[in-house]
Coordinates of C-alpha atoms in Angstrom, one line a residue:
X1 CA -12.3 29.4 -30.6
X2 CA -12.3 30.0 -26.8
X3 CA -15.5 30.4 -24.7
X4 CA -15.6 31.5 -21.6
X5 CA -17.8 31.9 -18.5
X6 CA -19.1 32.4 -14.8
X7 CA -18.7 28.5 -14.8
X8 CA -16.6 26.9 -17.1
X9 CA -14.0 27.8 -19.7
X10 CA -13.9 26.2 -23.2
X11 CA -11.2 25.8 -26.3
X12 CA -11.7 24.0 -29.4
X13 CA -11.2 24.4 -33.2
X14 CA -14.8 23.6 -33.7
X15 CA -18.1 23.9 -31.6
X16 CA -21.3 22.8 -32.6
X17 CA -24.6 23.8 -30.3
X18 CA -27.7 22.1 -30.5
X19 CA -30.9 23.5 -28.9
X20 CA -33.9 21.5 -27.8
X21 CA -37.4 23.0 -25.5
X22 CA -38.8 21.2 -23.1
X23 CA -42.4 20.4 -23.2
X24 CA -43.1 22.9 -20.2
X25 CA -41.5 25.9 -22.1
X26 CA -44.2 27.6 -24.5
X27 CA -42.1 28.2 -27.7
X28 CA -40.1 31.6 -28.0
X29 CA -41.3 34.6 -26.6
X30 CA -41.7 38.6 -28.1
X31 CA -38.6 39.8 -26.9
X32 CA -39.0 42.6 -24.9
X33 CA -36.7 45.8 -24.4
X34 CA -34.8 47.0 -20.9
X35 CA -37.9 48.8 -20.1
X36 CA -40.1 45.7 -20.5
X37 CA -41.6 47.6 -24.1
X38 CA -42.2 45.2 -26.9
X39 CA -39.8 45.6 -30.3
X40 CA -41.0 45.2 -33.8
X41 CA -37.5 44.6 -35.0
X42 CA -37.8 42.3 -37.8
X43 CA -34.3 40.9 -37.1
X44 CA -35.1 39.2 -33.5
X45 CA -38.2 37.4 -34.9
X46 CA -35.8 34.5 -35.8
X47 CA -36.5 32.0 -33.5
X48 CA -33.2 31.2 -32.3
X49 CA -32.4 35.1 -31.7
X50 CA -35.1 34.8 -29.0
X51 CA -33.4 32.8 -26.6
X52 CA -29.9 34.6 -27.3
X53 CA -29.1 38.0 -25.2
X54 CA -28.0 40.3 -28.0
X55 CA -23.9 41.5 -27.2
X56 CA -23.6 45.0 -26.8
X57 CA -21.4 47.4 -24.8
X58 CA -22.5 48.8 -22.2
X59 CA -20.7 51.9 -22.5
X60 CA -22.4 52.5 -26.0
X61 CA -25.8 55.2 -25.7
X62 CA -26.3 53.4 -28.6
X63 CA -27.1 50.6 -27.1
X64 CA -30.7 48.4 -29.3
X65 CA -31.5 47.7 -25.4
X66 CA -32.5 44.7 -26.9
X67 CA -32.4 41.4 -24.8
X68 CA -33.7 37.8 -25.3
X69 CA -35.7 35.3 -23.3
X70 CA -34.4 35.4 -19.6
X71 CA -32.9 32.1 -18.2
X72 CA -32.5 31.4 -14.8
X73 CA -29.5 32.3 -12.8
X74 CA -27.0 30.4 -12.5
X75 CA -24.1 30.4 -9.7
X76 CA -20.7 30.8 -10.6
X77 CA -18.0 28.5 -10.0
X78 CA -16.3 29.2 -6.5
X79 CA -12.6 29.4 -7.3
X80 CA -10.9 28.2 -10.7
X81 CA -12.8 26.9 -13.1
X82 CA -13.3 23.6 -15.0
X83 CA -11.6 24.4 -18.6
X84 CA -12.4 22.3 -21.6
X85 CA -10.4 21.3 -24.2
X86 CA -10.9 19.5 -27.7
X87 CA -10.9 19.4 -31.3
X88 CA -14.4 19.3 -31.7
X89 CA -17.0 20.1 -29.2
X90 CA -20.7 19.4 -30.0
X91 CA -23.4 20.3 -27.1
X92 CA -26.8 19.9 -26.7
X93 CA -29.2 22.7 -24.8
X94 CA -32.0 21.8 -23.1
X95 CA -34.3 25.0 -22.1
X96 CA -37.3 24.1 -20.0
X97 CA -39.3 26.3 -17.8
X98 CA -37.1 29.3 -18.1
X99 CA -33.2 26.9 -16.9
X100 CA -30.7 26.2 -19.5
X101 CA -29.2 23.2 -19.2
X102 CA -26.6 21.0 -20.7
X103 CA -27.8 17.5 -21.5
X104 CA -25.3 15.6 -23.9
X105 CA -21.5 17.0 -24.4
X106 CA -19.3 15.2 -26.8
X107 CA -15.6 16.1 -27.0
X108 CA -13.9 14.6 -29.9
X109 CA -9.9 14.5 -30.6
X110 CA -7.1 15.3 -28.1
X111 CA -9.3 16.0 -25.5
X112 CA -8.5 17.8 -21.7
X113 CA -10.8 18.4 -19.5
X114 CA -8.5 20.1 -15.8
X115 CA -9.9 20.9 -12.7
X116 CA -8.5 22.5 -9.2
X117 CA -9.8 20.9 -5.6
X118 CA -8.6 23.1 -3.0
X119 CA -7.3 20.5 0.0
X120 CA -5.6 21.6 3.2
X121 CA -2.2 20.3 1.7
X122 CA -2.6 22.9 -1.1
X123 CA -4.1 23.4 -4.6
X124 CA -4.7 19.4 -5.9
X125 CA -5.0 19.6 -9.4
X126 CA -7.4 17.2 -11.5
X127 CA -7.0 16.7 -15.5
X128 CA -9.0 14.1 -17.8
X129 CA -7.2 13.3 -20.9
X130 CA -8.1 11.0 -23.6
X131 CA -9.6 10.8 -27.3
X132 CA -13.3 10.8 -26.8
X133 CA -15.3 12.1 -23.8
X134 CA -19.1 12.0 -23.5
X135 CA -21.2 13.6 -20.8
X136 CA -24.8 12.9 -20.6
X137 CA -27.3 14.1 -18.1
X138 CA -31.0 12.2 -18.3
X139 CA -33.5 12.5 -15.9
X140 CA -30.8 12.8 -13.2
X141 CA -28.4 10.1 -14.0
X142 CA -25.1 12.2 -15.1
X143 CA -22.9 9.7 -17.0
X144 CA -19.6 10.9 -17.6
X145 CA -17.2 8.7 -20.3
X146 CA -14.0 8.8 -21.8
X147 CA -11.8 6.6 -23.8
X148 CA -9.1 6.6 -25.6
X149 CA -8.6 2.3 -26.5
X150 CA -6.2 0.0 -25.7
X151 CA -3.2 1.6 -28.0
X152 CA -3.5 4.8 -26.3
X153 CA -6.0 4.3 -23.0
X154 CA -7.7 7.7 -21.2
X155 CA -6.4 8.7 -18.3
X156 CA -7.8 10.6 -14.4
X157 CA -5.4 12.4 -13.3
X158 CA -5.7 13.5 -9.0
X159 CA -2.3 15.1 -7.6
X160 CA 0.0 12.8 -8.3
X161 CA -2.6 9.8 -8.2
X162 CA -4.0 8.5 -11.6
X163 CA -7.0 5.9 -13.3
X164 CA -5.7 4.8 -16.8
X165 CA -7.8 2.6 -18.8
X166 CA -8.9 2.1 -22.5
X167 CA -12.5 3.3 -21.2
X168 CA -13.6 5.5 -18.2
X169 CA -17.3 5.2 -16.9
X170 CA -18.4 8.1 -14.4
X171 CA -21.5 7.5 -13.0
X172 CA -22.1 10.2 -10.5
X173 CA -25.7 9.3 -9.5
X174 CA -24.6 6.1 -8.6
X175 CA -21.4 7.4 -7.6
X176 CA -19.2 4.6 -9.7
X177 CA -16.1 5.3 -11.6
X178 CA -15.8 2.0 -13.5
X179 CA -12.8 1.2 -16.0
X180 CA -13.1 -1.7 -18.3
X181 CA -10.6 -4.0 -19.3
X182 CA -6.9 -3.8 -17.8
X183 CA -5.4 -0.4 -16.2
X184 CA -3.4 0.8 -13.6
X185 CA -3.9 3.3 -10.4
X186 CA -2.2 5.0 -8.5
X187 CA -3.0 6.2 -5.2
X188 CA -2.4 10.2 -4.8
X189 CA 0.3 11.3 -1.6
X190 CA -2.5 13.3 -0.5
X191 CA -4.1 10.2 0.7
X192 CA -1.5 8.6 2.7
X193 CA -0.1 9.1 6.1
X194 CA 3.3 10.7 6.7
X195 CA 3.4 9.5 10.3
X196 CA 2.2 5.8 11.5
X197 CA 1.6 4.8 14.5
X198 CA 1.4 6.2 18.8
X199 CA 3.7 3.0 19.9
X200 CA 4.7 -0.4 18.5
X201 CA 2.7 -3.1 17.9
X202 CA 5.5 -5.7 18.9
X203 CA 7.5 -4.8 21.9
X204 CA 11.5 -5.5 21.5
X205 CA 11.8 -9.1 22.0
X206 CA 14.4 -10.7 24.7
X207 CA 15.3 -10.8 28.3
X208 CA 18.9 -8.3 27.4
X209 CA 16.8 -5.9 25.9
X210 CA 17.2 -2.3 28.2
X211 CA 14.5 -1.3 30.5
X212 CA 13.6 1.5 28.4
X213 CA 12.5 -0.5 25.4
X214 CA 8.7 -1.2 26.9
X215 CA 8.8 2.6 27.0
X216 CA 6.0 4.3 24.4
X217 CA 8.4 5.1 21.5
X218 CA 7.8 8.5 19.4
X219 CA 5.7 8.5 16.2
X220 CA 8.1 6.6 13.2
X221 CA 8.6 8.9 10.2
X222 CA 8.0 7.2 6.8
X223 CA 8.2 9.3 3.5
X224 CA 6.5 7.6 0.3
X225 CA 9.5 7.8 -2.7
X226 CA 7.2 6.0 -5.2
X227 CA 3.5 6.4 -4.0
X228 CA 1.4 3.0 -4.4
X229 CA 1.0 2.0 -8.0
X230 CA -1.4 -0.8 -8.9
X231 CA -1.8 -2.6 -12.4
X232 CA -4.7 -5.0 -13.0
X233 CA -5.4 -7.4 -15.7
X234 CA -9.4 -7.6 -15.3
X235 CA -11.6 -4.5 -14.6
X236 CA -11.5 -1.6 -11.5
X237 CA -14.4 -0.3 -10.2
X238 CA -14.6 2.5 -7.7
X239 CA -18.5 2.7 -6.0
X240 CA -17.4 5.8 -3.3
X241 CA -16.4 3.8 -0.5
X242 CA -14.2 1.2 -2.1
X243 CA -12.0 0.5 -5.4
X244 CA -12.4 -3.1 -6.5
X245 CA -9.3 -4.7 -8.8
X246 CA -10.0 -7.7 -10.2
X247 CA -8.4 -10.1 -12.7
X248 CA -4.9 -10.4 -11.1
X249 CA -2.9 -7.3 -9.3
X250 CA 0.7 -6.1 -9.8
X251 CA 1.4 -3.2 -6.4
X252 CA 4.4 -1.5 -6.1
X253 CA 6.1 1.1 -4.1
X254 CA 8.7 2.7 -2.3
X255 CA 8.8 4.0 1.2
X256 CA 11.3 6.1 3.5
X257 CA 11.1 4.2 7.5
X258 CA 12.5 6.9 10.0
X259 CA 14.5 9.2 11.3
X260 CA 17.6 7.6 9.5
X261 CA 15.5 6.4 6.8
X262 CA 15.6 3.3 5.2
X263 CA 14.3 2.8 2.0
X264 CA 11.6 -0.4 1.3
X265 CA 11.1 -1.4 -2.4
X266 CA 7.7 -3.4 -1.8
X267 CA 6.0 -5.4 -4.7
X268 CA 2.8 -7.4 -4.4
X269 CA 1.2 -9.5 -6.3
X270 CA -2.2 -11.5 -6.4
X271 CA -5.8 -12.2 -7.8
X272 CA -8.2 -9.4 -6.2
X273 CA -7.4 -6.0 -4.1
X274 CA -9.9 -4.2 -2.6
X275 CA -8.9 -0.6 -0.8
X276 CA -11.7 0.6 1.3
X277 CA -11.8 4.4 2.5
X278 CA -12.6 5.8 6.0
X279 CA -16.0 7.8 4.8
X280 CA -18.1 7.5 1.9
X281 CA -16.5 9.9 -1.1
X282 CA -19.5 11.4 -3.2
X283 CA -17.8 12.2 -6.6
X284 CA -20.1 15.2 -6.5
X285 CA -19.3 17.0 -3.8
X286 CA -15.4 17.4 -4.6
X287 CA -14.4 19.3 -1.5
X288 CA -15.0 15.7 0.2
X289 CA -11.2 14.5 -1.3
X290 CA -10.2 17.1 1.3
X291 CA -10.8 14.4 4.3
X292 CA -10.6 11.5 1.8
X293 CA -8.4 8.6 3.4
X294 CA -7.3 4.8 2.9
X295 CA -8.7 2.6 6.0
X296 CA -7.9 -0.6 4.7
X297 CA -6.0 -2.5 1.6
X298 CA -7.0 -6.5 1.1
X299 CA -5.9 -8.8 -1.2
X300 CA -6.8 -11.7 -2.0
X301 CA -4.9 -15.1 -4.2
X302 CA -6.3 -18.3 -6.2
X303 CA -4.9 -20.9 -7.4
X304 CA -4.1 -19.3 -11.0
X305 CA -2.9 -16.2 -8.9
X306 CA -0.8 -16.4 -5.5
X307 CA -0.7 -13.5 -3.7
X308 CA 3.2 -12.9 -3.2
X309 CA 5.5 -10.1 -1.8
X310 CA 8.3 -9.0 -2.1
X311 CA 10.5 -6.1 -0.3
X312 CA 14.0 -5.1 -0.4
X313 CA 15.5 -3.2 2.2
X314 CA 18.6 -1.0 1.2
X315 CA 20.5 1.8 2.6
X316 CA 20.4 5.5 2.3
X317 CA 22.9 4.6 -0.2
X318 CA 20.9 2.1 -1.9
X319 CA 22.9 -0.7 -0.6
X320 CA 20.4 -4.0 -0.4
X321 CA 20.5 -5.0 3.2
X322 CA 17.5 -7.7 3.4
X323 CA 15.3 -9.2 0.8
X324 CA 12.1 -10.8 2.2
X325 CA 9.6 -12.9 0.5
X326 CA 6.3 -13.8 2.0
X327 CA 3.0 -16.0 0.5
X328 CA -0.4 -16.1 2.5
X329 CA -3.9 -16.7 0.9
X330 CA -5.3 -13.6 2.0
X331 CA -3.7 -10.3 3.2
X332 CA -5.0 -7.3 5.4
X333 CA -3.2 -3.8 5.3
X334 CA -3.7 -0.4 7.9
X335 CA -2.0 2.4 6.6
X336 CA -2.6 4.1 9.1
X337 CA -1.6 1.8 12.1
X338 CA 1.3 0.2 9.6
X339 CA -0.2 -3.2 10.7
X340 CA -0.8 -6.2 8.3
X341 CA -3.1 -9.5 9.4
X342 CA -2.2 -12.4 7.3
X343 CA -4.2 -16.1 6.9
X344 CA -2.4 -19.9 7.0
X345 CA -1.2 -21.8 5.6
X346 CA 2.1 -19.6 4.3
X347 CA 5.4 -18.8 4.2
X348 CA 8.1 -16.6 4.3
X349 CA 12.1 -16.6 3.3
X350 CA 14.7 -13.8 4.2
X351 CA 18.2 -13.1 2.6
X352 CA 20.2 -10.7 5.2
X353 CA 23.4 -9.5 5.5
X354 CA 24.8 -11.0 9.0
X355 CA 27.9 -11.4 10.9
X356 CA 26.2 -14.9 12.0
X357 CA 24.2 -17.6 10.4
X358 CA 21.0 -16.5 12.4
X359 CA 20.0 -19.9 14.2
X360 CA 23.6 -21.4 14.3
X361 CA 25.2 -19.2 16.8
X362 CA 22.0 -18.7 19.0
X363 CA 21.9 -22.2 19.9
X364 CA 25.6 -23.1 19.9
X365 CA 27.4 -20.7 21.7
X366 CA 29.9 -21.0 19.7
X367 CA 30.9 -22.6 16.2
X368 CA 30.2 -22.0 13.0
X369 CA 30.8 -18.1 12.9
X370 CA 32.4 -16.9 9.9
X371 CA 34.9 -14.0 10.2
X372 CA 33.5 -11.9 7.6
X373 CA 30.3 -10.2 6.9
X374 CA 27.9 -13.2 5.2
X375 CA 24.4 -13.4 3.7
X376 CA 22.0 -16.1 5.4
X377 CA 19.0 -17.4 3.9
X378 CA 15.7 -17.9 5.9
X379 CA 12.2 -20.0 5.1
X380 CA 9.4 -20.1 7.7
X381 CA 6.9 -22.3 6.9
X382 CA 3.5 -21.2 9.5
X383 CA -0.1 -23.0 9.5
X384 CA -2.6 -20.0 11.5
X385 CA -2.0 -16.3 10.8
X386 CA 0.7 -13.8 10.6
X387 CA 0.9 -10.2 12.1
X388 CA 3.7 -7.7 11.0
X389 CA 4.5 -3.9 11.7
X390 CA 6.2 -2.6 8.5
X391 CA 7.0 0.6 10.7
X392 CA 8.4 -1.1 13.6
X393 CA 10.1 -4.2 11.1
X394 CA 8.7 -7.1 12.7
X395 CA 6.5 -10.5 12.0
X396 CA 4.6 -12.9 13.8
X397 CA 3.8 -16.4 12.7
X398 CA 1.1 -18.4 14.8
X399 CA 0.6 -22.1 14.3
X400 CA 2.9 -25.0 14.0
X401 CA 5.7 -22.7 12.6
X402 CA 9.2 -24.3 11.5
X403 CA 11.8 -22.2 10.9
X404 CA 15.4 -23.0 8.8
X405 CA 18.8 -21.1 8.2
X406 CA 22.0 -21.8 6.6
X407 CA 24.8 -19.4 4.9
X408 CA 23.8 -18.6 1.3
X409 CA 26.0 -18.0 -1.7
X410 CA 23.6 -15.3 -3.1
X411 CA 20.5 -13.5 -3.3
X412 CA 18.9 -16.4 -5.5
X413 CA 19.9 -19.1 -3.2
X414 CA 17.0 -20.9 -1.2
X415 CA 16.6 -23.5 0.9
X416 CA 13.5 -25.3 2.2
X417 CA 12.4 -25.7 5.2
X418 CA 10.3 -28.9 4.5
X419 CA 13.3 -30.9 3.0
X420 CA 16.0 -30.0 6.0
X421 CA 16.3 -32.9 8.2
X422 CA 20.2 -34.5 8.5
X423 CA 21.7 -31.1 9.3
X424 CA 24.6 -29.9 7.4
X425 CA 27.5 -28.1 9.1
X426 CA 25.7 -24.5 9.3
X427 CA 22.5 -25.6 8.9
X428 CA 19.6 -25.0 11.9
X429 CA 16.3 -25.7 11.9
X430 CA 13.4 -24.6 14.9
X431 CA 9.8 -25.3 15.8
X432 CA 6.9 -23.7 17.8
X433 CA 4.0 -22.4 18.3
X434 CA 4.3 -18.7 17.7
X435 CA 7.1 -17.0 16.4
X436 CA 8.5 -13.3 15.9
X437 CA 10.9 -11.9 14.1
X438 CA 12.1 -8.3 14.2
X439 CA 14.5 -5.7 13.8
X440 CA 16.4 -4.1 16.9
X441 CA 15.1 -0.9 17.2
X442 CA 18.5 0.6 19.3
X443 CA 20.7 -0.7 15.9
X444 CA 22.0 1.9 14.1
X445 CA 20.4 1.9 10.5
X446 CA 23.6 3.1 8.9
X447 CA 25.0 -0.5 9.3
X448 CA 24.5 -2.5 6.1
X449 CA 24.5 -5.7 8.4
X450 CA 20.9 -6.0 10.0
X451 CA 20.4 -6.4 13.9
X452 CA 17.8 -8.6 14.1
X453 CA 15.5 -10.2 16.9
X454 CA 13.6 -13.7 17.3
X455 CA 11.3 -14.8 20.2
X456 CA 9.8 -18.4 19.4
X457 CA 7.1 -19.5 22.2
X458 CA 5.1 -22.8 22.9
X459 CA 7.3 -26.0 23.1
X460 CA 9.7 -25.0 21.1
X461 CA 12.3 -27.5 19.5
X462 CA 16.0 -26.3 18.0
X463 CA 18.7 -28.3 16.5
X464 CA 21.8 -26.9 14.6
X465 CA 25.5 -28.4 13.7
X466 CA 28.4 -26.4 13.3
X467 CA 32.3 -27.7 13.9
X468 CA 31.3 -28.6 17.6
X469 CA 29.2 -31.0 16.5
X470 CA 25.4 -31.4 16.4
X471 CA 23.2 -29.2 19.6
X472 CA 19.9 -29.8 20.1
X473 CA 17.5 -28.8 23.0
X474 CA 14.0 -27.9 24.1
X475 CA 12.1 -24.9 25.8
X476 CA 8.7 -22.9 26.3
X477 CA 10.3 -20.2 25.5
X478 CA 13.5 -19.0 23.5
X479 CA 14.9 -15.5 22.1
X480 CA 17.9 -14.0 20.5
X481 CA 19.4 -10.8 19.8
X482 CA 21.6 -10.6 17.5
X483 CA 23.1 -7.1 18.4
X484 CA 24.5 -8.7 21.7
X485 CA 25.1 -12.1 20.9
X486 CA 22.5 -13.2 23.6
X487 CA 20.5 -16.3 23.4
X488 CA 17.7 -16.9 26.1
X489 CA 15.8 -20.4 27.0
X490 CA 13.4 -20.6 29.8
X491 CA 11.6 -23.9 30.7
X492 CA 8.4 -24.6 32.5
X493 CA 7.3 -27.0 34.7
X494 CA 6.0 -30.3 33.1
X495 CA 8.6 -28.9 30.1
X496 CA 11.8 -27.9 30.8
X497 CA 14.6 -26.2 29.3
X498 CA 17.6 -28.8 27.9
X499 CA 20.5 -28.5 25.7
X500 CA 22.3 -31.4 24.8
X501 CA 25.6 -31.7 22.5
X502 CA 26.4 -34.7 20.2
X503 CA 30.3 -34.4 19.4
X504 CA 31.6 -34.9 16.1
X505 CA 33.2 -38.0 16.8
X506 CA 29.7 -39.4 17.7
X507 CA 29.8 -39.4 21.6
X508 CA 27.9 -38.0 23.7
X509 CA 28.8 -33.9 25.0
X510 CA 27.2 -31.6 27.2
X511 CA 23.5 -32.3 29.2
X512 CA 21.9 -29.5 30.6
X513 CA 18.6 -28.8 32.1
X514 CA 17.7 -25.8 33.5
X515 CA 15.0 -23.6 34.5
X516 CA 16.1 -20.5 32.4
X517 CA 19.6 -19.4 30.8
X518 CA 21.0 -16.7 28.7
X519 CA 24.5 -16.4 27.6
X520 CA 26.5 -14.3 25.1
X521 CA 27.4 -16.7 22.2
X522 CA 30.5 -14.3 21.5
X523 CA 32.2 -14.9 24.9
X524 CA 30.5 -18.0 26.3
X525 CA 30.0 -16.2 29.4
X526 CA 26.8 -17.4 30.8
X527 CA 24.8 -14.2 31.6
X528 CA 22.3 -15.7 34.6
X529 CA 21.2 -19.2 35.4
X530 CA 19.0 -21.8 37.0
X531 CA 19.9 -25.0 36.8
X532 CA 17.6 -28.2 36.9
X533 CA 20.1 -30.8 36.3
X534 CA 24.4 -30.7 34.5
X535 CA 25.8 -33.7 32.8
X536 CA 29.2 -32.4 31.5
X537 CA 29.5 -35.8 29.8
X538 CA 32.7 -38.0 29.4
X539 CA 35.8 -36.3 31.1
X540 CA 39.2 -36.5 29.6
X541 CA 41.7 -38.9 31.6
X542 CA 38.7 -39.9 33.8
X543 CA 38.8 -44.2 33.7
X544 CA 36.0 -46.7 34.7

């Protein structure tokens, strides 16, 4: 049968209606004709004819003019309306002082309950789905339940976004939406931002960078290709101003970064994750989902659970270009400022495809430099914090941070950071204070290669070996840019800038102090210089 009215429509094979009078209503009425006349009809003495308006067509003159006890009004639904669907629908009608309401609703077998929000980005429909929904209104607390159990779990259903668990709790007095056991979630489009950010958080690191780089850039474009999807092994629970995930998290998606998009594959996992909106979102007023937005995503590890992510970078093409792995104890993401704040101890490792092992040729200025396109593995190992800009591609480490590189043989291979100490030909190792890591924003995306940046700051300490032999130096402050082969020390007074060579055959090579240098590693041409002190070490032909 299908039922339908001013404020909800309803389909089912069978429907069962229960009535029940409140203590304020004085039992059923005479009915009363159109012109307010009592009727003697035998017929509407039945007790539950009282309460029922008696169908009739208006157009008839025949018309008994007969109508039942009046209820009070009751508004229609502004714009579509709520429809209802089951196997068995049983209902039970509460009348008390002259208002019919609905106090218990059971829907039994196949059930669908769809709804329509009107948003500013269009229609954004809402469907229910499960085995068994309940809906019970009691002295003002409206619980609203549906479950479906663990072999075939109920599922809410917002745009694209969805709850799915075995059971779904709705308590709209106490505004809670509360999912037992394990689930998943998905948050809707609607709710995330298709534009992050007035400028960069990080500028473009490096003395060679062009003037116009501490310019404001443009708004970065990023288009979400799998919207955020979170599993979770414990229980959700949603109070109007935050969704709580307990019992360990699994968070994936997939994200187009600007105007010659790359795509980021990004999966998290940990113990907790928390999302907390801008505004409070009162499940009763649904035209507040209109302005509903994500302020901030947490996430938090134990020891049973480390909180881990990973993210590949490809191509338009779906070439991989990077992989990147990072651990932290606790997490902080902005959606809408791209930003994420990380707590120490942590670390992270890279894989990237590079012309260059990464520390190798910044330090060298020549060397180890193999001919064709090569992968190079990364692991930074930082004590304090970490700060990244997913738009703008960039990290920051903070606290006694020790980075080390070396060609890799695949996407598997790793090295540690910890355990590098007698360098291997190709191998580099660096420590500082702070360090940042980014991508050149003036690369062109389109190469599969990646153009990468590093700034390390605060007595910082390198060492690498390559054919050449084995380079080490200090400065306050260092940077590279891969894109132009240009490496950059400055020095300080009370700590100055050296780079001193060790020869393969053990003697000593080059010893050079100076106040700041940068020089293309490519050509060896020194770029600008300030010399403290040159030692050019023993000269060929030259006797005591």
């Amino acid at each position: 049968m299908n039922l339908r009215s001013s404020m909800v429509e309803v389909a089912t094979r069978l429907l069962r209606i229960y009535f029940e009078f409140g203590p304020e209503t004085e039992g059923p009425r005479q009915p009363v004709r159109q012109d307010g006349t009592a009727t003697a009809d035998a017929n509407a003495e039945h007790p539950i004819r009282r309460w029922v308006r008696q169908p009739w067509n208006r157009g008839d003159s025949k018309s008994p003019g007969v109508v039942g006890q009046t209820v009070g009004a009751t508004t229609p639904v502004v714009g579509p309306r709520p429809t209802i669907h089951g196997d068995t629908i049983s209902a039970k009608l509460n009348l008390a002082g002259g208002n019919l309401t609905t106090t218990d609703l059971t829907v039994v077998g196949n059930v669908s309950l769809k709804h329509t929000i009107d948003t500013p980005s269009g229609p954004l429909p809402t469907v229910l789905t499960g085995e068994q929904l309940q809906l019970r209104d009691t002295e003002g607390d409206e619980i609203l339940q549906i479950g479906s159990g663990l072999d075939s779990p109920a599922k809410l259903k917002v745009g694209d976004g969805y709850f799915i668990g075995p059971l779904i709790q709705v308590r709209l007095a106490d505004n809670i939406v509360w999912i037992r056991d394990a689930g998943e979630f998905q948050v809707p489009t609607q709710m995330l931002p298709q534009m992050v950010g007035d400028t960069p958080l990080f500028q473009p690191l490096g003395e060679a960078t062009p003037p116009t780089r501490g310019a404001a850039a443009k708004p970065t474009n990023i288009r979400w290709v799998s919207p955020p999807r979170c599993r979770w092994r414990g229980q959700m629970l949603f109070d109007g101003t935050k969704i709580a995930l307990t019992g360990g998290i699994d968070v994936r998606g997939a994200v187009l970064v600007g105007d010659e998009p790359e795509l980021w594959d990004i999966d998290l996992v940990g113990d907790q994750l928390q999302v907390l909106l801008k505004q409070n979102l009162p499940m009763r007023q649904f035209d507040a989902v209109k302005s509903a937005a994500i302020d901030v995503v947490g996430v938090l590890s134990s020891s049973e659970r480390p909180l881990v992510i990973t993210a590949n970078q490809l191509t338009e093409a779906g070439v991989r270009k990077a992989r990147h792995v990072l651990t932290t104890p606790e997490l902080t993401f902005r959606p809408e400022t791209s930003t994420v704040v990380g707590v120490g101890p942590g670390w992270y490792r890279a894989w990237m495809q590079t012309e260059q092992s990464p520390l190798a040729s910044v330090v060298t200025s020549d060397g180890f430099r193999p001919a064709d396109e090569s992968l190079v593995g990364l692991h930074l190992a930082f004590r304090d914090s970490l700060q990244a800009n997913v738009t703008n591609q960039s990290l920051e480490f903070i606290g006694n941070v020790r980075i080390a590189s070396r060609p890799v043989v695949g996407w598997d291979d790793r090295i540690d950071a910890e355990l590098v100490e007698g360098l291997r030909l190709g191998e580099s190792t660096l420590d500082c204070e702070r360090l940042r890591l980014g991508i050149d924003p003036n690369r062109s995306r389109r190469l599969i290669s990646t153009a990468w940046e590093m700034e390390a700051t605060g007595r910082v300490i390198f060492q690498t070996r390559n054919d050449k032999g084995l380079f080490s130096g200090q400065a306050q402050r260092a940077s590279y840019t891969a894109a132009k082969d240009v490496f950059l020390i400055e020095g300080e007074p009370g700590y100055g800038a050296t780079l001193n060579q060790t020869l393969p055959t053990g003697a000593a090579g080059m010893n050079v102090a100076v106040k700041r240098m940068s020089v293309n590693t490519r050509t060896m041409e020194v770029l600008n210089v300030e010399f403290e002190r040159l030692q050019l070490g023993t000269l060929p032909g030259l006797s005591r």
